mmCIF file of C-alpha atoms and ligand atoms in Angstrom:
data_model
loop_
_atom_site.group_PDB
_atom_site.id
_atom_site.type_symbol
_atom_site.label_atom_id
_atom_site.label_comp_id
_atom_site.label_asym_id
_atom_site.label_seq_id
_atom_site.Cartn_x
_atom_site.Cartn_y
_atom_site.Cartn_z
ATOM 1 C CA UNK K 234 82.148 117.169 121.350
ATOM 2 C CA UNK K 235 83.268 113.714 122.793
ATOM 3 C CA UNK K 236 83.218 115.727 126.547
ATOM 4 C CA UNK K 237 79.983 113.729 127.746
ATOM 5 C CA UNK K 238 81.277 110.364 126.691
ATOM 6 C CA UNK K 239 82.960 107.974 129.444
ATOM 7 C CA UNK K 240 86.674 106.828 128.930
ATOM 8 C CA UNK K 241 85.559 103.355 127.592
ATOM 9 C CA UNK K 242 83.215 105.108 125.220
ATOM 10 C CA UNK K 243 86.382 107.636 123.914
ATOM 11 C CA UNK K 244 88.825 104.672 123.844
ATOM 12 C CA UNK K 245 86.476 103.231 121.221
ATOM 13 C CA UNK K 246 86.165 105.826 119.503
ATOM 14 C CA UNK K 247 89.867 106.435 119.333
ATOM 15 C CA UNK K 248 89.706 103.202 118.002
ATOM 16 C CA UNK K 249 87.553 103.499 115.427
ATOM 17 C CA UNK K 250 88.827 106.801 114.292
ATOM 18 C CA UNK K 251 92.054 105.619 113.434
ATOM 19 C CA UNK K 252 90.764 102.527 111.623
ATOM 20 C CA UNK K 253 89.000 105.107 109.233
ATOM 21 C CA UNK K 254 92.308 107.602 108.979
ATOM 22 C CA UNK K 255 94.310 104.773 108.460
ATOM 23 C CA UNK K 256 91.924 103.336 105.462
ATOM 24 C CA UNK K 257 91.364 107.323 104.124
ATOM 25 C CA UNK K 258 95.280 107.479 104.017
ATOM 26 C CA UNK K 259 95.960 104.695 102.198
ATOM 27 C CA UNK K 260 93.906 105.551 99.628
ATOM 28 C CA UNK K 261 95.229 108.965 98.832
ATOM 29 C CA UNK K 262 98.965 107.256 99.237
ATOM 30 C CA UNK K 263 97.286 104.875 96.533
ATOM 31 C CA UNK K 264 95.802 107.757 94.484
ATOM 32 C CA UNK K 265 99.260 110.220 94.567
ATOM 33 C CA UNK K 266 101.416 106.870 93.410
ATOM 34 C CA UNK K 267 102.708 105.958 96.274
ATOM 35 C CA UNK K 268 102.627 103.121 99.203
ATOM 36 C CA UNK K 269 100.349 103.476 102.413
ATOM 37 C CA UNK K 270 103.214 102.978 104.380
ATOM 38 C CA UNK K 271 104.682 105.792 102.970
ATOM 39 C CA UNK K 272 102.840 108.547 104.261
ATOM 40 C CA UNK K 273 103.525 108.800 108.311
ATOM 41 C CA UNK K 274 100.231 109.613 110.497
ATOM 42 C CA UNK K 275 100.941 111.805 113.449
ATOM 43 C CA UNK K 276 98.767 112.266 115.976
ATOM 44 C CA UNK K 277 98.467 115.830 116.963
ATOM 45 C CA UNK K 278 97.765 115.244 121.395
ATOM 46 C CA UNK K 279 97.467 118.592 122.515
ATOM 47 C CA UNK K 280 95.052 119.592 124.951
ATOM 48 C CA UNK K 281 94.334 115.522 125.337
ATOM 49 C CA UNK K 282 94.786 114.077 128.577
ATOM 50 C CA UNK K 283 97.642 111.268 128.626
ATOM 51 C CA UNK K 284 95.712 108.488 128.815
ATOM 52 C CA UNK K 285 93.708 109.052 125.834
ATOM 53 C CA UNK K 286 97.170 109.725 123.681
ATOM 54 C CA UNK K 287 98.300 106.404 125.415
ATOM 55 C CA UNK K 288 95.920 104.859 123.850
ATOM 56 C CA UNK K 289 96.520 105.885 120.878
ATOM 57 C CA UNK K 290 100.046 105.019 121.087
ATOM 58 C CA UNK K 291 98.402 100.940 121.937
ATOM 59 C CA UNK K 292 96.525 101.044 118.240
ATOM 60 C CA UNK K 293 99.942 101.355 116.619
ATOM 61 C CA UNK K 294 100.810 105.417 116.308
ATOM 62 C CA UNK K 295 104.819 106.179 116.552
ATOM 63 C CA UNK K 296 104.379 109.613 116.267
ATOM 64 C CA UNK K 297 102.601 112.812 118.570
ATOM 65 C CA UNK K 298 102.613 115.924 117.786
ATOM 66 C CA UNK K 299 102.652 118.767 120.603
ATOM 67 C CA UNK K 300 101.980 122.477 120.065
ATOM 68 C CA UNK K 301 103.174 123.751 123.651
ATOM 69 C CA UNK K 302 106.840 123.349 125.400
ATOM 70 C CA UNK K 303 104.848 123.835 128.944
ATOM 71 C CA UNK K 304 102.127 121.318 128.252
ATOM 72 C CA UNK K 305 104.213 118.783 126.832
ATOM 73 C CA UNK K 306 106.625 118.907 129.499
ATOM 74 C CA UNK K 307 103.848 117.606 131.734
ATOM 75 C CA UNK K 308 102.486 115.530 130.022
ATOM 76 C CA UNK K 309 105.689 113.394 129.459
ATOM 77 C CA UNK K 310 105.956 111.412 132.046
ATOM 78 C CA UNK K 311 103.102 110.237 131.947
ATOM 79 C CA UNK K 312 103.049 109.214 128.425
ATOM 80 C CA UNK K 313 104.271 105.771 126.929
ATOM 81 C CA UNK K 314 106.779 107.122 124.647
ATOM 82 C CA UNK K 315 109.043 103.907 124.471
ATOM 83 C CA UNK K 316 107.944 103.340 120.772
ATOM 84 C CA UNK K 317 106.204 106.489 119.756
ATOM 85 C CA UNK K 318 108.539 109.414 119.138
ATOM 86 C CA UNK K 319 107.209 112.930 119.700
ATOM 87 C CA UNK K 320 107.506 116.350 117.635
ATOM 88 C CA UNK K 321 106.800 119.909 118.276
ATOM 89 C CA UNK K 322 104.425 122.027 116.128
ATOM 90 C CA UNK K 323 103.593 125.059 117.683
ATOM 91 C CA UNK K 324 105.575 128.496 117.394
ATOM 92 C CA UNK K 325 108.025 127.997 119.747
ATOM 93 C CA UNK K 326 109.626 131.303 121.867
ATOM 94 C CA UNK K 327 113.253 131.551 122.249
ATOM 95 C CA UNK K 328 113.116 131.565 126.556
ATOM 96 C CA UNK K 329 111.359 128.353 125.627
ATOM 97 C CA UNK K 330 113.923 126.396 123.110
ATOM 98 C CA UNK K 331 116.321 125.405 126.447
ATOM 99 C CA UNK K 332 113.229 123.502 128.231
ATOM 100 C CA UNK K 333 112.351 121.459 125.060
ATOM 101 C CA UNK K 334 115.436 120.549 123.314
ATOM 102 C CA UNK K 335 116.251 116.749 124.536
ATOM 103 C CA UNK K 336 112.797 116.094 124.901
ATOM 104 C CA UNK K 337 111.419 115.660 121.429
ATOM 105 C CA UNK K 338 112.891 114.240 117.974
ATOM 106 C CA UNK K 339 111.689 116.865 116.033
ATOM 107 C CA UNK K 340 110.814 120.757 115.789
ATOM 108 C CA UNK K 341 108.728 121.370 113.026
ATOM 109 C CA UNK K 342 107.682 124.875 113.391
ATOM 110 C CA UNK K 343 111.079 126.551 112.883
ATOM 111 C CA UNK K 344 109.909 129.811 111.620
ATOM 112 C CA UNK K 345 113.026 132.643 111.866
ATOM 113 C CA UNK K 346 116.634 132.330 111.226
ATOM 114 C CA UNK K 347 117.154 133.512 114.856
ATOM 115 C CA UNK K 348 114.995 130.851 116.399
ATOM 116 C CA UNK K 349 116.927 128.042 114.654
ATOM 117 C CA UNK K 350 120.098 129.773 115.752
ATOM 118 C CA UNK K 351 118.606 129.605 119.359
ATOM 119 C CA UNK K 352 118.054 126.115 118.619
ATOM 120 C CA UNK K 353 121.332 124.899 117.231
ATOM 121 C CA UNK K 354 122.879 126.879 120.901
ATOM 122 C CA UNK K 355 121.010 124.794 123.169
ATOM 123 C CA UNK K 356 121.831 121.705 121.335
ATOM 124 C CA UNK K 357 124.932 122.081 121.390
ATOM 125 C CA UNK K 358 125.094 122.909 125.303
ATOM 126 C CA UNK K 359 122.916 119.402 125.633
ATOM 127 C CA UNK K 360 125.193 117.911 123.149
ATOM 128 C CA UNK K 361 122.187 116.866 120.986
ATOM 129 C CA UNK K 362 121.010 117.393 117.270
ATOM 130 C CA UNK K 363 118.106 118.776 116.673
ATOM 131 C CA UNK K 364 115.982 117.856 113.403
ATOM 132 C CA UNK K 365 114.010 121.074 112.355
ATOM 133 C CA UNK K 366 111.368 121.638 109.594
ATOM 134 C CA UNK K 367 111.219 124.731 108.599
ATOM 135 C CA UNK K 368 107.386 126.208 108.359
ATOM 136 C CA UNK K 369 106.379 127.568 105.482
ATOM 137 C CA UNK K 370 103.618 130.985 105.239
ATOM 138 C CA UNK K 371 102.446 128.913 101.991
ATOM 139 C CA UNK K 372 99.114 131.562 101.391
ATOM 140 C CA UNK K 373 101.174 134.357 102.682
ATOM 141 C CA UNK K 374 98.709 135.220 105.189
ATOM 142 C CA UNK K 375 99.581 137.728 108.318
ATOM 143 C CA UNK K 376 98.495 136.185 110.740
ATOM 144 C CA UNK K 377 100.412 132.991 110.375
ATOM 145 C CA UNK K 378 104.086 131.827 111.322
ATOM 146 C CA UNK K 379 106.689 130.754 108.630
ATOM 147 C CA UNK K 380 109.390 131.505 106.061
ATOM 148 C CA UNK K 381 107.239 133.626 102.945
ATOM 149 C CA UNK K 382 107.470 130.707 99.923
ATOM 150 C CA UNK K 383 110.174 132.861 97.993
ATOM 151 C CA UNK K 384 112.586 133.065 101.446
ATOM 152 C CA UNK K 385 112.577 129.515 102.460
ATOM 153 C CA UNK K 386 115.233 128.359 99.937
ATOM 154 C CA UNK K 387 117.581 130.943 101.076
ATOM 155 C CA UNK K 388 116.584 130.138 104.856
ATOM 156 C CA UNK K 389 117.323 126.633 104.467
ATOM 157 C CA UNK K 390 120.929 127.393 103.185
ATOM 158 C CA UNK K 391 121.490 129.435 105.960
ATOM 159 C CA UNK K 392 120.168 127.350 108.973
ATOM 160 C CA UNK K 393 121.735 124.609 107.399
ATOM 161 C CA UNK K 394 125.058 126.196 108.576
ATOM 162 C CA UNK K 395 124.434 126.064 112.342
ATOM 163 C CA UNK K 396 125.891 123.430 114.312
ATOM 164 C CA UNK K 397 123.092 121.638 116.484
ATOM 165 C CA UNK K 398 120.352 121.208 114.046
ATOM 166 C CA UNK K 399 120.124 119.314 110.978
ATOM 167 C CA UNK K 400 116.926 120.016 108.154
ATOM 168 C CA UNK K 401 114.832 117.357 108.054
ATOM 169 C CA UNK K 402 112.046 118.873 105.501
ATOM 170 C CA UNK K 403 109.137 121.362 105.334
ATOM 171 C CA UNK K 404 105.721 122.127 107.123
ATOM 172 C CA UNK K 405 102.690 123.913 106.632
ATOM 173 C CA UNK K 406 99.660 124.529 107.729
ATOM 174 C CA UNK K 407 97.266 125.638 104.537
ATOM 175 C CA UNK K 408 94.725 128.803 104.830
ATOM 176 C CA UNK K 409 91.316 127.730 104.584
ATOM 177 C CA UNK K 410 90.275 127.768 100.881
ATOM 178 C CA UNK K 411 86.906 128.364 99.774
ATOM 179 C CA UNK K 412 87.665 126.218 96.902
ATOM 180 C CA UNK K 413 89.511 122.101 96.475
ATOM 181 C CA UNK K 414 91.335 123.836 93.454
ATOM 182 C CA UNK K 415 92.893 126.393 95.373
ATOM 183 C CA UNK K 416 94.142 123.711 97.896
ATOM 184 C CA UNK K 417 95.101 121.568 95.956
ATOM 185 C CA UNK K 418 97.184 124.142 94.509
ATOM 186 C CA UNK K 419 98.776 125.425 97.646
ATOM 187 C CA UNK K 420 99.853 122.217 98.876
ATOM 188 C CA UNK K 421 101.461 121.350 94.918
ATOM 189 C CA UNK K 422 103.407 124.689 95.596
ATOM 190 C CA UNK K 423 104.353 123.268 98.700
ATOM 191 C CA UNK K 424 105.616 119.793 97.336
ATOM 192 C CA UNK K 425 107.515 121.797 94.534
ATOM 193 C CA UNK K 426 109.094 123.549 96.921
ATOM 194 C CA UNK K 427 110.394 120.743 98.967
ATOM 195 C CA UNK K 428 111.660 119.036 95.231
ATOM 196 C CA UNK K 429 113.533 122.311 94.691
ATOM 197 C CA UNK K 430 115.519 122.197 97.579
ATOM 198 C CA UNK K 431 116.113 118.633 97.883
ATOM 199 C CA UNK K 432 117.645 118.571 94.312
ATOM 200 C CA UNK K 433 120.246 121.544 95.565
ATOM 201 C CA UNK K 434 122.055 118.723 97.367
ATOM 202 C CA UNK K 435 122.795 121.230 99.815
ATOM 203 C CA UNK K 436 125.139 120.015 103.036
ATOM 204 C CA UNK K 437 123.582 119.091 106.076
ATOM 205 C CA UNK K 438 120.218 119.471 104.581
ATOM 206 C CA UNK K 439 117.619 116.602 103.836
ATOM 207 C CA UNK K 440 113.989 116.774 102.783
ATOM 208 C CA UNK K 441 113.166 113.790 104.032
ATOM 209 C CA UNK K 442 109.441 115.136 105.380
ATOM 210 C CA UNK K 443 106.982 116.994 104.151
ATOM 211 C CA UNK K 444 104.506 117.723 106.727
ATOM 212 C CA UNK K 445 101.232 119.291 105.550
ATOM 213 C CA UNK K 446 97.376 118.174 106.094
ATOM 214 C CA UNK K 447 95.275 118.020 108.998
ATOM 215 C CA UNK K 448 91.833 116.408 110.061
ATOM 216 C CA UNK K 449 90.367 119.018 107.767
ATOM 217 C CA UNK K 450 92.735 118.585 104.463
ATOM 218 C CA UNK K 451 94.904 115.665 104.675
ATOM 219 C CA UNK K 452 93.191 113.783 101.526
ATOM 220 C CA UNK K 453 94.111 117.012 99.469
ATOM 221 C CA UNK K 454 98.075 117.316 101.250
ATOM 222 C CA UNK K 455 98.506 113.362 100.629
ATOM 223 C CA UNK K 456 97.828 113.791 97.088
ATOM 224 C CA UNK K 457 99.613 116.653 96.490
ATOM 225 C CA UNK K 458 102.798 114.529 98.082
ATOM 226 C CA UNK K 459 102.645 115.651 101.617
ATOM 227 C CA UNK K 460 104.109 111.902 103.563
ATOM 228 C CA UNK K 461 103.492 112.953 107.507
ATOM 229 C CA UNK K 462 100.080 114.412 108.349
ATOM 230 C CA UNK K 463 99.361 115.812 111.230
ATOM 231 C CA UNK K 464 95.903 115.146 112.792
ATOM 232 C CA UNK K 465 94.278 115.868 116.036
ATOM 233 C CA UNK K 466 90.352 116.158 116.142
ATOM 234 C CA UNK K 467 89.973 113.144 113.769
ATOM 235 C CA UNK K 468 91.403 110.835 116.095
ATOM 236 C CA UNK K 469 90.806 112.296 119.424
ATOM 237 C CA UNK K 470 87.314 114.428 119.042
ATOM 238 C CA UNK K 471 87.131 118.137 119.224
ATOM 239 C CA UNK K 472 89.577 119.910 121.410
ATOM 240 C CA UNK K 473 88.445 121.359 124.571
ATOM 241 C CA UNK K 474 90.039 124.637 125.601
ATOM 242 C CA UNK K 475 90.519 124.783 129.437
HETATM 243 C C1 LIG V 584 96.245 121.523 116.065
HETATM 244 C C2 LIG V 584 97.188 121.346 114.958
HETATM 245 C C3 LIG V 584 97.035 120.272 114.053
HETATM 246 C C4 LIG V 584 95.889 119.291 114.086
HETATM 247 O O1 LIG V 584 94.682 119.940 113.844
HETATM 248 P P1 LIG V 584 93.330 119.111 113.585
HETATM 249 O O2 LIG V 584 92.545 120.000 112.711
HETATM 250 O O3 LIG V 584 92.717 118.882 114.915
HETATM 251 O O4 LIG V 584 93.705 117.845 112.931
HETATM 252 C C5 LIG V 584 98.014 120.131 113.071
HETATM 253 N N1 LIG V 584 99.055 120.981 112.965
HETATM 254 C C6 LIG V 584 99.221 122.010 113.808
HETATM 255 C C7 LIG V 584 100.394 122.910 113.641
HETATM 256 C C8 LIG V 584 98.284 122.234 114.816
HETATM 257 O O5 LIG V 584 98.441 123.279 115.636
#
């Protein structure tokens, strides 16, 4: 809990917390075969006041991550998004998809063929296109969002149809394992996945990202080939629910 520290105290740590991610995440780049630079760090802002997220952006991140249209929304203009682009993670509803398309790059948690249709509708009426990821239910559990691992393929083919929208790659967000192995092995399903598809050559789709890791498992997601991770408590201390 980082609520009893002052500002100065949580711009330091902010600090220092990204100087360790940064140094973690090369490492596993190193240790999967790849370059540092080649695995994107996204930090994940919600519930964090702008400032905090501002400063973030200062030490160098390009990238936020957002979970809620509404909270985003105000947020924005207060944030310093001049070099830092900004995604959306969270399951988005469709009386939702009108407010937020314009306002971010990216939707990564595209998660039913009607949603992207939704999508690709009121992109079209802003005369944007939107990048999607399409989220993957990698352990298959019921209480998560996402495409079941043997449906994505087909998915992709589909959503790749609608005008609006353009598929940028595939996200996940792993069950908790009791066991590395069994991580490990979720997130390789996960990379295999997003080879599959990308060697279909299929029109209008790219997998260019594969988002998967957080504060908890990005080591394991890195080495298993994930190259954006998306982390929130390891940069900005434990959320605080209001
Ligand atoms: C909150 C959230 C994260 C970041 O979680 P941390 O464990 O704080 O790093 C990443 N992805 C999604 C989809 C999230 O909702």
């Amino acid at each position: 809990m980082m609520e009893w520290l002052s500002d100065n105290d949580r711009f330091l740590a902010i600090e220092e917390n990204l100087k360790v991610l940064r140094d973690e995440i090369a490492e596993a780049a190193l240790a999967s075969g790849r370059r540092p630079e080649d695995v994107h760090l996204m930090a994940v802002s919600k519930t964090v006041e702008p400032k905090f997220i501002n400063h973030a952006i200062a030490q160098g991140i390009d990238l936020i991550g957002e979970n809620k249209v509404q909270e985003f929304l105000l947020k924005e203009p207060e944030l310093d998004l001049t070099a830092c682009r900004a995604h959306l993670i969270g399951h988005l509803q469709s009386n939702k998809v009108k407010k937020i398309v314009g306002h971010v790059d990216t939707i990564q948690s595209v998660d039913t063929i009607s949603i992207a249709q939704e999508i690709g509708k009121r992109s079209r009426e802003a005369g944007v296109v939107t990048k999607v990821l399409l989220e993957v239910n990698v352990g298959s559990e019921e209480s998560k969002f996402g495409f079941a691992p043997d449906a994505v393929t087909e998915a992709a083919c589909e959503i790749a149809e609608i005008p609006g929208i353009s598929v940028d790659g595939l996200m996940c967000v792993a069950p908790i394992c009791e066991k590395e192995v069994e991580l490990r092995r979720i997130f390789s399903n996960m990379h295999r996945l997003f080879i599959d598809i990308g060697a279909k050559k299929i029109d209008n789709i790219t997998m260019n990202i594969l988002s998967m890791g957080m504060s908890g498992d990005y080591r394991q997601a890195i080495r298993e080939g994930a190259n954006l991770v998306r982390v929130g408590s390891a940069i900005f201390g434990m959320r605080i629910y209001r």
